[in-house]
Amino acid sequence: MTQPVVLDGKLLSAKIRSDLTGAVAGFVKAKGVKPGLAVVLVGEHPASQVYVRNKAKQTVEVGMESFEHKLPETTPQADLLALIDKLNADRAVHGILVQLPLPAHIEAGKVINRIHPDKDVDGFSAVNVGRLSIGMDGFVPCTPLGCLKLLHHYVPNGLAGKHAVVLGRSNIVGKPMAALLLQNDCTVTIAHSKTKDLAAITRQADILVAAIGRTKFVTADMVKPGAVVIDVGINRAAGANGKDVLVGDVDYAAVSAVAGAITPVPGGVGPMTIACLLSNTLDAAMRIVP
Ligand code: NDP
């Protein structure tokens, strides 16, 4: 049995961050301004706290400014919108990210669309979604962008003409992933919880992206031999020593026996997401600072 190519996101993201460190230093030297990323966290969501901490740490490591805004769970929506207005006007802030999920009393769509589209480094606002769907320059959501970078780096024959199946249709992963693959000349199928005979569809995929949030959902019999499998899922499961471990949406061990290439979890898509966020922030600063 031949081993699949491991699409190592830890390695590629380290290279991206190292390149970014040089690019940020060049920007600071030329413009006299540090690119700044503001991250807003509302509430005490445990996973979100870890994500925000990692984002801040890596922002500083590449030489950018990190502004953290931690607000209590009970923050009124109006106060959050007022903070976004302040950050939109702040010349030291070039990128704004509001960590999701937000507490139930806050309309996430309203908050995200309040971010100025040119500071919306997560690419979730209607303007940037529109730009992506018609192929205009804008900010592309970081997780799908990270998946695309992994594909470009590790899939030698390009993406044109490949049948890509995206499992999941969320606004933050599935839909923008499908749009990006379409933009890269793949033939794209989007599958979701109402899709009938799912395995028959996933078995047609040259590229299979799983983004559904179900532990080890994609099994070996759902994968075409030689396919490239990208596992976006981050699920927590009980590990052998009673501690939680991160597990993907793909049954890695079983699917590795069939796939031509596969992302591990952890160490695949996750680290690429933050690297793309930092790269989007430098892009934002380059657009904003004259
Ligand atoms: P959502 O819950 O928003 O969307 C899940 C999607 O999967 C929906 O479209 C849903 O279909 C579909 N789905 C659920 N169950 C099934 C099923 N049994 N069969 C087919 N489709 C199904 O999740 P997200 O897109 O936000 O996240 C997906 C996963 O990716 C999660 O594990 C999340 O933690 C992870 N993630 C990882 C990131 C990273 O940096 N690596 C970043 C963001 C997310 P329907 O629309 O019909 O309900």
CSV table of C-alpha atoms and ligand atoms in Angstrom, one decimal:
chain,number,residue,atom,x,y,z
A,1,MET,CA,0.0,0.0,0.0
A,2,THR,CA,1.4,3.4,-1.0
A,3,GLN,CA,1.2,6.2,1.6
A,4,PRO,CA,-0.7,9.3,0.6
A,5,VAL,CA,1.0,12.7,0.4
A,6,VAL,CA,0.5,14.5,3.7
A,7,LEU,CA,-0.6,18.1,3.1
A,8,ASP,CA,1.3,19.5,5.9
A,9,GLY,CA,-0.3,22.8,7.0
A,10,LYS,CA,2.1,23.3,9.9
A,11,LEU,CA,5.0,23.3,7.5
A,12,LEU,CA,3.5,25.5,4.8
A,13,SER,CA,2.0,28.0,7.3
A,14,ALA,CA,5.4,28.4,8.9
A,15,LYS,CA,6.9,29.2,5.5
A,16,ILE,CA,4.0,31.7,4.8
A,17,ARG,CA,4.6,33.4,8.2
A,18,SER,CA,8.3,33.5,7.7
A,19,ASP,CA,7.8,35.2,4.3
A,20,LEU,CA,5.3,37.5,5.8
A,21,THR,CA,7.7,38.6,8.5
A,22,GLY,CA,10.1,39.8,5.8
A,23,ALA,CA,7.2,41.5,3.9
A,24,VAL,CA,5.9,43.2,7.1
A,25,ALA,CA,9.4,44.5,7.9
A,26,GLY,CA,9.7,45.9,4.4
A,27,PHE,CA,6.3,47.6,4.7
A,28,VAL,CA,7.1,49.2,8.1
A,29,LYS,CA,10.4,50.5,6.7
A,30,ALA,CA,8.8,52.0,3.6
A,31,LYS,CA,5.6,53.4,5.3
A,32,GLY,CA,6.6,54.0,8.9
A,33,VAL,CA,3.4,52.2,10.0
A,34,LYS,CA,2.9,48.8,11.5
A,35,PRO,CA,0.0,46.8,10.0
A,36,GLY,CA,-2.5,46.4,12.9
A,37,LEU,CA,-5.1,43.7,13.5
A,38,ALA,CA,-8.0,44.2,15.9
A,39,VAL,CA,-9.6,41.1,17.2
A,40,VAL,CA,-12.9,41.4,19.1
A,41,LEU,CA,-14.1,38.6,21.4
A,42,VAL,CA,-17.5,38.7,23.1
A,43,GLY,CA,-18.0,36.3,26.0
A,44,GLU,CA,-16.1,33.4,27.4
A,45,HIS,CA,-16.5,30.7,24.6
A,46,PRO,CA,-13.5,28.4,25.6
A,47,ALA,CA,-12.4,27.5,22.0
A,48,SER,CA,-12.7,31.1,20.9
A,49,GLN,CA,-10.5,32.2,23.7
A,50,VAL,CA,-7.8,29.8,22.5
A,51,TYR,CA,-8.2,31.0,18.9
A,52,VAL,CA,-8.0,34.7,19.8
A,53,ARG,CA,-4.9,34.1,22.0
A,54,ASN,CA,-3.1,32.2,19.1
A,55,LYS,CA,-4.1,34.9,16.6
A,56,ALA,CA,-2.7,37.7,18.8
A,57,LYS,CA,0.5,35.8,19.4
A,58,GLN,CA,1.2,35.1,15.8
A,59,THR,CA,0.2,38.6,14.8
A,60,VAL,CA,3.0,40.0,17.0
A,61,GLU,CA,5.4,37.3,15.9
A,62,VAL,CA,5.3,38.5,12.2
A,63,GLY,CA,5.9,42.1,13.4
A,64,MET,CA,2.3,43.4,13.2
A,65,GLU,CA,0.4,45.2,15.9
A,66,SER,CA,-2.3,43.3,17.8
A,67,PHE,CA,-5.3,45.0,19.4
A,68,GLU,CA,-7.4,42.7,21.5
A,69,HIS,CA,-10.9,43.7,22.6
A,70,LYS,CA,-12.5,41.4,25.1
A,71,LEU,CA,-16.1,42.2,25.9
A,72,PRO,CA,-18.4,40.6,28.5
A,73,GLU,CA,-21.1,38.0,27.3
A,74,THR,CA,-23.8,40.5,28.1
A,75,THR,CA,-22.5,43.3,25.9
A,76,PRO,CA,-25.4,45.1,24.2
A,77,GLN,CA,-25.3,44.9,20.4
A,78,ALA,CA,-25.3,48.7,20.2
A,79,ASP,CA,-22.0,48.8,22.2
A,80,LEU,CA,-20.4,46.2,19.9
A,81,LEU,CA,-21.5,48.2,16.8
A,82,ALA,CA,-20.1,51.4,18.4
A,83,LEU,CA,-16.7,49.6,18.9
A,84,ILE,CA,-16.7,48.5,15.3
A,85,ASP,CA,-17.3,52.1,14.2
A,86,LYS,CA,-14.4,53.2,16.3
A,87,LEU,CA,-12.1,50.5,14.8
A,88,ASN,CA,-13.3,51.4,11.3
A,89,ALA,CA,-12.1,55.0,12.0
A,90,ASP,CA,-8.9,54.0,13.8
A,91,ARG,CA,-5.9,54.7,11.5
A,92,ALA,CA,-3.7,52.2,13.5
A,93,VAL,CA,-6.2,49.4,12.7
A,94,HIS,CA,-6.0,47.9,9.2
A,95,GLY,CA,-7.9,44.6,9.8
A,96,ILE,CA,-10.8,43.9,12.0
A,97,LEU,CA,-12.0,40.4,13.0
A,98,VAL,CA,-15.0,39.6,15.2
A,99,GLN,CA,-14.6,36.1,16.6
A,100,LEU,CA,-17.6,33.9,16.0
A,101,PRO,CA,-19.8,32.6,17.4
A,102,LEU,CA,-21.4,35.7,19.0
A,103,PRO,CA,-23.8,35.5,22.0
A,104,ALA,CA,-27.4,34.7,20.9
A,105,HIS,CA,-28.7,38.3,21.6
A,106,ILE,CA,-26.4,39.7,18.9
A,107,GLU,CA,-27.1,39.5,15.2
A,108,ALA,CA,-23.8,38.3,13.7
A,109,GLY,CA,-24.7,39.5,10.2
A,110,LYS,CA,-25.3,43.0,11.4
A,111,VAL,CA,-22.0,43.2,13.2
A,112,ILE,CA,-20.0,41.7,10.4
A,113,ASN,CA,-21.5,44.0,7.8
A,114,ARG,CA,-20.7,47.0,10.0
A,115,ILE,CA,-17.0,46.3,9.5
A,116,HIS,CA,-15.6,48.4,6.6
A,117,PRO,CA,-15.2,46.0,3.7
A,118,ASP,CA,-11.6,47.2,3.3
A,119,LYS,CA,-10.8,46.2,6.9
A,120,ASP,CA,-12.9,42.9,6.7
A,121,VAL,CA,-9.9,40.6,6.7
A,122,ASP,CA,-12.1,37.6,7.5
A,123,GLY,CA,-14.0,38.2,4.2
A,124,PHE,CA,-17.4,37.5,5.7
A,125,SER,CA,-19.2,40.8,4.8
A,126,ALA,CA,-21.7,40.9,2.0
A,127,VAL,CA,-19.4,43.1,0.0
A,128,ASN,CA,-16.5,40.7,0.1
A,129,VAL,CA,-18.7,37.7,-0.5
A,130,GLY,CA,-20.0,39.5,-3.6
A,131,ARG,CA,-16.5,40.4,-4.7
A,132,LEU,CA,-15.5,36.7,-4.4
A,133,SER,CA,-18.5,35.4,-6.3
A,134,ILE,CA,-17.9,37.7,-9.3
A,135,GLY,CA,-14.1,37.4,-9.2
A,136,MET,CA,-13.3,40.9,-8.0
A,137,ASP,CA,-10.3,41.7,-5.8
A,138,GLY,CA,-11.4,41.5,-2.1
A,139,PHE,CA,-10.8,39.6,1.1
A,140,VAL,CA,-11.3,35.8,0.9
A,141,PRO,CA,-12.3,34.0,4.1
A,142,CYS,CA,-9.2,32.6,5.7
A,143,THR,CA,-10.0,28.9,6.1
A,144,PRO,CA,-11.0,28.3,2.4
A,145,LEU,CA,-8.0,30.4,1.3
A,146,GLY,CA,-5.8,28.2,3.5
A,147,CYS,CA,-7.2,25.1,1.8
A,148,LEU,CA,-6.6,26.6,-1.6
A,149,LYS,CA,-3.0,27.4,-0.7
A,150,LEU,CA,-2.5,23.8,0.4
A,151,LEU,CA,-3.9,22.6,-2.9
A,152,HIS,CA,-1.8,24.9,-5.0
A,153,HIS,CA,1.3,23.9,-3.0
A,154,TYR,CA,0.9,20.2,-2.9
A,155,VAL,CA,-1.2,19.2,-6.0
A,156,PRO,CA,1.3,19.3,-8.8
A,157,ASN,CA,-1.0,19.1,-11.8
A,158,GLY,CA,-3.2,22.1,-11.0
A,159,LEU,CA,-6.9,22.2,-10.3
A,160,ALA,CA,-8.4,22.9,-13.7
A,161,GLY,CA,-10.9,20.4,-14.8
A,162,LYS,CA,-10.8,18.5,-11.5
A,163,HIS,CA,-14.2,17.5,-9.9
A,164,ALA,CA,-14.2,19.1,-6.4
A,165,VAL,CA,-16.9,18.0,-4.0
A,166,VAL,CA,-17.4,20.4,-1.0
A,167,LEU,CA,-19.1,18.7,1.9
A,168,GLY,CA,-20.8,21.5,3.9
A,169,ARG,CA,-22.4,24.8,2.8
A,170,SER,CA,-21.7,27.3,5.6
A,171,ASN,CA,-21.0,30.9,4.8
A,172,ILE,CA,-17.6,30.8,6.5
A,173,VAL,CA,-16.2,27.6,4.9
A,174,GLY,CA,-18.4,25.6,2.4
A,175,LYS,CA,-19.7,28.3,0.2
A,176,PRO,CA,-16.5,30.4,-0.2
A,177,MET,CA,-14.5,27.2,-0.7
A,178,ALA,CA,-16.8,26.2,-3.5
A,179,ALA,CA,-16.5,29.7,-5.0
A,180,LEU,CA,-12.7,29.6,-4.9
A,181,LEU,CA,-12.5,26.1,-6.5
A,182,LEU,CA,-14.9,27.3,-9.2
A,183,GLN,CA,-12.6,30.3,-9.7
A,184,ASN,CA,-9.8,27.9,-10.1
A,185,ASP,CA,-11.6,26.0,-12.9
A,186,CYS,CA,-12.8,23.0,-10.9
A,187,THR,CA,-16.1,21.4,-11.6
A,188,VAL,CA,-17.8,21.9,-8.2
A,189,THR,CA,-20.5,20.0,-6.4
A,190,ILE,CA,-21.7,21.3,-3.0
A,191,ALA,CA,-23.2,18.6,-0.7
A,192,HIS,CA,-25.0,19.2,2.6
A,193,SER,CA,-27.3,17.5,5.1
A,194,LYS,CA,-30.2,17.2,2.6
A,195,THR,CA,-28.0,15.6,-0.1
A,196,LYS,CA,-29.2,12.2,-1.2
A,197,ASP,CA,-26.8,9.3,-1.7
A,198,LEU,CA,-23.9,11.3,-0.4
A,199,ALA,CA,-21.3,8.6,-0.8
A,200,ALA,CA,-22.1,8.2,-4.5
A,201,ILE,CA,-21.3,11.9,-4.9
A,202,THR,CA,-18.2,12.1,-2.7
A,203,ARG,CA,-16.8,9.0,-4.6
A,204,GLN,CA,-16.7,11.1,-7.8
A,205,ALA,CA,-14.4,13.7,-6.2
A,206,ASP,CA,-10.9,14.3,-7.4
A,207,ILE,CA,-10.7,16.8,-4.6
A,208,LEU,CA,-12.9,16.3,-1.5
A,209,VAL,CA,-13.2,19.0,1.1
A,210,ALA,CA,-15.0,18.0,4.3
A,211,ALA,CA,-16.4,20.9,6.4
A,212,ILE,CA,-19.3,19.6,8.4
A,213,GLY,CA,-18.3,19.3,12.0
A,214,ARG,CA,-18.9,15.5,12.4
A,215,THR,CA,-16.1,13.4,13.9
A,216,LYS,CA,-14.7,10.9,11.3
A,217,PHE,CA,-17.8,11.2,9.1
A,218,VAL,CA,-15.9,10.6,5.8
A,219,THR,CA,-15.0,6.9,5.6
A,220,ALA,CA,-12.8,5.1,3.2
A,221,ASP,CA,-15.7,3.8,1.1
A,222,MET,CA,-16.7,7.5,0.4
A,223,VAL,CA,-13.4,8.4,-1.2
A,224,LYS,CA,-12.2,7.8,-4.8
A,225,PRO,CA,-8.8,6.0,-4.9
A,226,GLY,CA,-6.1,8.7,-5.4
A,227,ALA,CA,-8.3,11.6,-4.4
A,228,VAL,CA,-7.0,14.7,-2.6
A,229,VAL,CA,-8.8,15.0,0.8
A,230,ILE,CA,-8.9,18.2,2.7
A,231,ASP,CA,-10.3,17.9,6.3
A,232,VAL,CA,-11.5,21.2,7.7
A,233,GLY,CA,-13.3,19.7,10.7
A,234,ILE,CA,-12.2,20.4,14.2
A,235,ASN,CA,-14.0,18.2,16.6
A,236,ARG,CA,-13.2,17.4,20.2
A,237,ALA,CA,-13.1,13.7,21.3
A,238,ALA,CA,-12.0,11.9,24.4
A,239,GLY,CA,-8.4,10.8,24.0
A,240,ALA,CA,-6.8,7.7,25.5
A,241,ASN,CA,-5.6,9.5,28.7
A,242,GLY,CA,-9.0,11.1,29.3
A,243,LYS,CA,-7.8,14.4,27.8
A,244,ASP,CA,-9.7,15.9,24.8
A,245,VAL,CA,-8.0,15.4,21.4
A,246,LEU,CA,-8.8,17.2,18.1
A,247,VAL,CA,-10.3,15.0,15.5
A,248,GLY,CA,-11.3,15.9,11.9
A,249,ASP,CA,-14.4,15.2,9.8
A,250,VAL,CA,-12.4,12.5,8.0
A,251,ASP,CA,-11.4,9.0,9.3
A,252,TYR,CA,-7.8,9.8,8.8
A,253,ALA,CA,-6.3,6.2,9.2
A,254,ALA,CA,-8.9,4.5,7.0
A,255,VAL,CA,-9.0,7.2,4.3
A,256,SER,CA,-5.2,7.4,4.1
A,257,ALA,CA,-5.3,3.9,2.7
A,258,VAL,CA,-7.3,5.1,-0.3
A,259,ALA,CA,-6.5,8.8,-0.8
A,260,GLY,CA,-3.6,10.2,-2.9
A,261,ALA,CA,-3.1,13.1,-0.5
A,262,ILE,CA,-4.7,14.1,2.8
A,263,THR,CA,-4.5,16.9,5.5
A,264,PRO,CA,-3.9,15.7,9.1
A,265,VAL,CA,-5.9,17.1,12.0
A,266,PRO,CA,-4.4,18.8,13.8
A,267,GLY,CA,-1.6,20.3,11.6
A,268,GLY,CA,-3.5,20.6,8.3
A,269,VAL,CA,-6.0,23.4,7.6
A,270,GLY,CA,-6.0,24.9,11.2
A,271,PRO,CA,-2.6,26.6,11.0
A,272,MET,CA,-3.2,27.7,7.4
A,273,THR,CA,-6.2,29.7,8.6
A,274,ILE,CA,-4.2,32.0,10.9
A,275,ALA,CA,-1.4,32.4,8.3
A,276,CYS,CA,-4.0,33.6,5.8
A,277,LEU,CA,-5.5,36.0,8.3
A,278,LEU,CA,-2.1,37.6,8.8
A,279,SER,CA,-1.5,37.7,5.1
A,280,ASN,CA,-5.0,39.4,4.6
A,281,THR,CA,-4.1,41.9,7.3
A,282,LEU,CA,-0.9,42.9,5.5
A,283,ASP,CA,-2.9,43.2,2.2
A,284,ALA,CA,-5.4,45.5,4.0
A,285,ALA,CA,-2.6,47.7,5.3
A,286,MET,CA,-1.1,47.9,1.8
A,287,ARG,CA,-4.4,49.0,0.4
A,288,ILE,CA,-5.2,51.5,3.2
A,289,VAL,CA,-1.8,53.2,3.8
A,290,PRO,CA,-0.9,55.5,1.0
B,1,NDP,P1,-21.6,24.7,10.2
B,1,NDP,O1,-22.1,23.9,11.3
B,1,NDP,O2,-21.8,26.1,10.0
B,1,NDP,O3,-21.9,23.9,8.8
B,1,NDP,C1,-21.9,22.5,8.7
B,1,NDP,C2,-22.3,22.1,7.3
B,1,NDP,O4,-22.2,20.7,7.2
B,1,NDP,C3,-23.7,22.5,7.0
B,1,NDP,O5,-23.8,23.0,5.6
B,1,NDP,C4,-24.5,21.2,7.1
B,1,NDP,O6,-25.6,21.1,6.2
B,1,NDP,C5,-23.4,20.2,6.7
B,1,NDP,N1,-23.7,18.9,7.4
B,1,NDP,C6,-23.9,18.7,8.7
B,1,NDP,N2,-24.1,17.3,8.9
B,1,NDP,C7,-24.1,16.8,7.7
B,1,NDP,C8,-24.2,15.4,7.2
B,1,NDP,N3,-24.5,14.4,8.1
B,1,NDP,N4,-24.1,15.2,5.9
B,1,NDP,C9,-23.9,16.2,5.0
B,1,NDP,N5,-23.7,17.5,5.4
B,1,NDP,C10,-23.8,17.8,6.7
B,1,NDP,O7,-20.0,24.4,10.3
B,1,NDP,P2,-18.7,25.2,9.8
B,1,NDP,O8,-18.7,25.3,8.3
B,1,NDP,O9,-18.6,26.5,10.5
B,1,NDP,O10,-17.5,24.3,10.2
B,1,NDP,C11,-17.4,23.0,9.8
B,1,NDP,C12,-16.3,22.3,10.5
B,1,NDP,O11,-15.1,23.0,10.2
B,1,NDP,C13,-16.4,22.3,12.0
B,1,NDP,O12,-15.8,21.1,12.6
B,1,NDP,C14,-15.6,23.5,12.4
B,1,NDP,O13,-15.0,23.4,13.8
B,1,NDP,C15,-14.4,23.4,11.4
B,1,NDP,N6,-13.8,24.7,11.2
B,1,NDP,C16,-12.4,24.7,11.1
B,1,NDP,C17,-11.7,25.8,10.8
B,1,NDP,C18,-10.2,25.8,10.8
B,1,NDP,O14,-9.6,26.8,10.9
B,1,NDP,N7,-9.7,24.6,10.5
B,1,NDP,C19,-12.4,27.1,10.7
B,1,NDP,C20,-13.8,27.0,10.6
B,1,NDP,C21,-14.5,25.9,10.9
B,1,NDP,P3,-26.9,22.0,6.2
B,1,NDP,O15,-26.5,23.3,5.7
B,1,NDP,O16,-27.9,21.3,5.4
B,1,NDP,O17,-27.3,22.1,7.7
